[in-house]
CSV table of C-alpha atoms in Angstrom, one decimal:
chain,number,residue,atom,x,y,z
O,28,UNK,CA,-21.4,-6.6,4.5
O,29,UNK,CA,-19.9,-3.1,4.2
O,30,UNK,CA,-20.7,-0.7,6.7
O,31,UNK,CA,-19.4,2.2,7.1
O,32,UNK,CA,-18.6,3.4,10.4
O,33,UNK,CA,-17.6,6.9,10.0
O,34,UNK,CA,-19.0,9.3,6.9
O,35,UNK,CA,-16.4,11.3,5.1
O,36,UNK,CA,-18.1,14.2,6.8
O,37,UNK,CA,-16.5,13.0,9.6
O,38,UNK,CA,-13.2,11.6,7.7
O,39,UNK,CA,-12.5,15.0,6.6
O,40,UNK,CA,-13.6,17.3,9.7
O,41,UNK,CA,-12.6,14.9,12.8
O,42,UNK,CA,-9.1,15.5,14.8
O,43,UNK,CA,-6.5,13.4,14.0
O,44,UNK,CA,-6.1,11.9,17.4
O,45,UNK,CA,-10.3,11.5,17.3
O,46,UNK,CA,-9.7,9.5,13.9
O,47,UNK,CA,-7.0,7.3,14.9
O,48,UNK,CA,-9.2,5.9,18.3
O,49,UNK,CA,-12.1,5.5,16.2
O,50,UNK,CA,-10.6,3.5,13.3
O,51,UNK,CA,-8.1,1.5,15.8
O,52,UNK,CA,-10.8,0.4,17.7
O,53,UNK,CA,-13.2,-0.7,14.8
O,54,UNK,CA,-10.3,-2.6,13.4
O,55,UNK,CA,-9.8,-4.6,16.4
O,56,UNK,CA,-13.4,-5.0,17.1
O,57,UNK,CA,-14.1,-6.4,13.5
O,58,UNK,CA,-10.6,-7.7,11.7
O,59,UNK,CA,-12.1,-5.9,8.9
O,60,UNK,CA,-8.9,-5.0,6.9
O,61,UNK,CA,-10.5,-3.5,3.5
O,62,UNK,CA,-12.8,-0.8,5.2
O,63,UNK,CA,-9.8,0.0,7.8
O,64,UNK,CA,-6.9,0.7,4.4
O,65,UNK,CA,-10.0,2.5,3.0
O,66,UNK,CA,-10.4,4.9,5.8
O,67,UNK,CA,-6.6,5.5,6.5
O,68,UNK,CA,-6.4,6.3,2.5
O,69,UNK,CA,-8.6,8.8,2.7
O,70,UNK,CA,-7.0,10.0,5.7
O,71,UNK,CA,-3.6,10.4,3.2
O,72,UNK,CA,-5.6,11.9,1.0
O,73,UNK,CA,-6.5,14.8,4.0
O,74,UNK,CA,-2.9,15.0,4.4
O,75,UNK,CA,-2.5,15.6,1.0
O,76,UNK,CA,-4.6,18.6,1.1
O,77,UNK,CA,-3.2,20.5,3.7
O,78,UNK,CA,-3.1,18.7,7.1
O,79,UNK,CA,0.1,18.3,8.2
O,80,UNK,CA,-0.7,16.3,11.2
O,81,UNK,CA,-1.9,13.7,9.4
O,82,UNK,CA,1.4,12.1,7.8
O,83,UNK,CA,2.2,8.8,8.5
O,84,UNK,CA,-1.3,8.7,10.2
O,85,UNK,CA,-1.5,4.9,12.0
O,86,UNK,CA,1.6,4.2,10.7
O,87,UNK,CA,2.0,1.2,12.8
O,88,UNK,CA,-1.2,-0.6,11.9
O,89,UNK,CA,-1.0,-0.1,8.6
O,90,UNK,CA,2.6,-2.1,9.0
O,91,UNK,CA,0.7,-4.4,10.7
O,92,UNK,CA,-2.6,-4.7,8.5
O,93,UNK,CA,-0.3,-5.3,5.4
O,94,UNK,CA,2.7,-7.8,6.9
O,95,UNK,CA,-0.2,-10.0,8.6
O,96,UNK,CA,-3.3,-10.2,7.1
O,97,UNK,CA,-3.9,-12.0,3.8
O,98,UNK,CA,-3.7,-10.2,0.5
O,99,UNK,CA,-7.3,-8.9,-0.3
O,100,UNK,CA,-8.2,-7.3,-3.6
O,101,UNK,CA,-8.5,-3.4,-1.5
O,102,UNK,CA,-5.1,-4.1,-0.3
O,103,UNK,CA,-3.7,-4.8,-3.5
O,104,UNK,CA,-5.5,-2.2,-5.4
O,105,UNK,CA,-4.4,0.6,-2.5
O,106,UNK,CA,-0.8,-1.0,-2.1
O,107,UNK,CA,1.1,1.4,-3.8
O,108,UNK,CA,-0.1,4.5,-1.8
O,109,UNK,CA,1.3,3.0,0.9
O,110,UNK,CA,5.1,2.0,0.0
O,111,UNK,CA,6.3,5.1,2.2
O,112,UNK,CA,5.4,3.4,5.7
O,113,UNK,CA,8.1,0.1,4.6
O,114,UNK,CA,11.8,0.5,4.2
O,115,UNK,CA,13.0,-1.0,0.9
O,116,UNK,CA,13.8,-4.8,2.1
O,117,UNK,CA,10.3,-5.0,3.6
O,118,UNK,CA,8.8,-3.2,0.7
O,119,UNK,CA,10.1,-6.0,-1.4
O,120,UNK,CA,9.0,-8.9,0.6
O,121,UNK,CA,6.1,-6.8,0.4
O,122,UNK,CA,5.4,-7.3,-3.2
O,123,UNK,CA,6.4,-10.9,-3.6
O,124,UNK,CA,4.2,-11.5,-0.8
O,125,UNK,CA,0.9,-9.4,-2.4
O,126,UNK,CA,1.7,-10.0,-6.1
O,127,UNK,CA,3.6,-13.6,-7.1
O,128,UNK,CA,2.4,-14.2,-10.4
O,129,UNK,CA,3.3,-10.1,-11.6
O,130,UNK,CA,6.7,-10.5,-10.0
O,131,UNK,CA,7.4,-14.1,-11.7
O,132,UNK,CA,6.4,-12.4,-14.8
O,133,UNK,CA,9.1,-9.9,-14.3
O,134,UNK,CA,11.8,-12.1,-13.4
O,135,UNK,CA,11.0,-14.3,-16.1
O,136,UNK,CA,11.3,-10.5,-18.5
O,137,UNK,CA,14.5,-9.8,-16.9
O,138,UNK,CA,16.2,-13.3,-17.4
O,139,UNK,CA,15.5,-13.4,-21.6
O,140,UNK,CA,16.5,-9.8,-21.2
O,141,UNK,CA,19.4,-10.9,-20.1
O,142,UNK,CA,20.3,-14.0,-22.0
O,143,UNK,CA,19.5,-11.5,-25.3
O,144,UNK,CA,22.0,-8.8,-24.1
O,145,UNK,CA,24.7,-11.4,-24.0
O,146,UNK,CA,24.0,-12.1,-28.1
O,147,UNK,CA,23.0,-9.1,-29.2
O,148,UNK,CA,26.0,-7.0,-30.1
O,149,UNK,CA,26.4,-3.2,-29.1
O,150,UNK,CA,24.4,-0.5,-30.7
O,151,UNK,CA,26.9,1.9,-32.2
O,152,UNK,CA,26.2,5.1,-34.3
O,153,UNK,CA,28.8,4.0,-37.1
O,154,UNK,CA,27.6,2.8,-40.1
């Protein structure tokens, strides 16, 4: 059950400090992490278009959205946007945390990488 609780009408015409008590208090009413990373995206996206006092908008429950609830398919398909609220060791717990089959992949890439850079001999221009 998706319902939406504010109307881009109101996304894109409220105050910032309007915004941030609404969608603060209908994440703590309803846990409901999806719709919340939904609305603070489009929030971003107002930023984007002019609004300086939107950056970094909820910045501290978007930390907490992403380091405590479980991984959901909106919050893997919106992670990305949001790298810029994590410093670099978080960010990287971050992504082992969200995605540990891509990053197994990727180490497993890197290791026969690796292993074929010590055989393979050095690409030179000389015939």
């Amino acid at each position: 059950m998706n319902e939406q609780v504010l109307s881009y009408r109101q996304l894109f015409n409220l105050k910032s400090t309007t915004l941030e008590k609404r969608i603060k208090d209908y994440y703590y009413s309803t846990q409901n992490s999806s719709l919340t990373i939904k609305y603070i995206l489009t929030l971003k996206v107002r930023h984007q278009l002019g609004a300086e006092e939107f950056a970094f908008i909820l910045k501290d429950l978007v930390r907490e959205i992403f380091m405590n609830t479980k991984a959901t398919r909106t919050i893997k398909r919106f992670f990305y946007y949001f790298q810029d609220y994590f410093m670099a060791p978080e960010w990287q717990a971050l992504k082992l945390r969200t995605f540990p089959v891509r990053n197994f992949g990727e180490k497993a890439v890197s290791l026969v990488r690796s292993l074929i850079a010590k055989v393979r001999p050095d690409e030179t221009t000389e015939p």
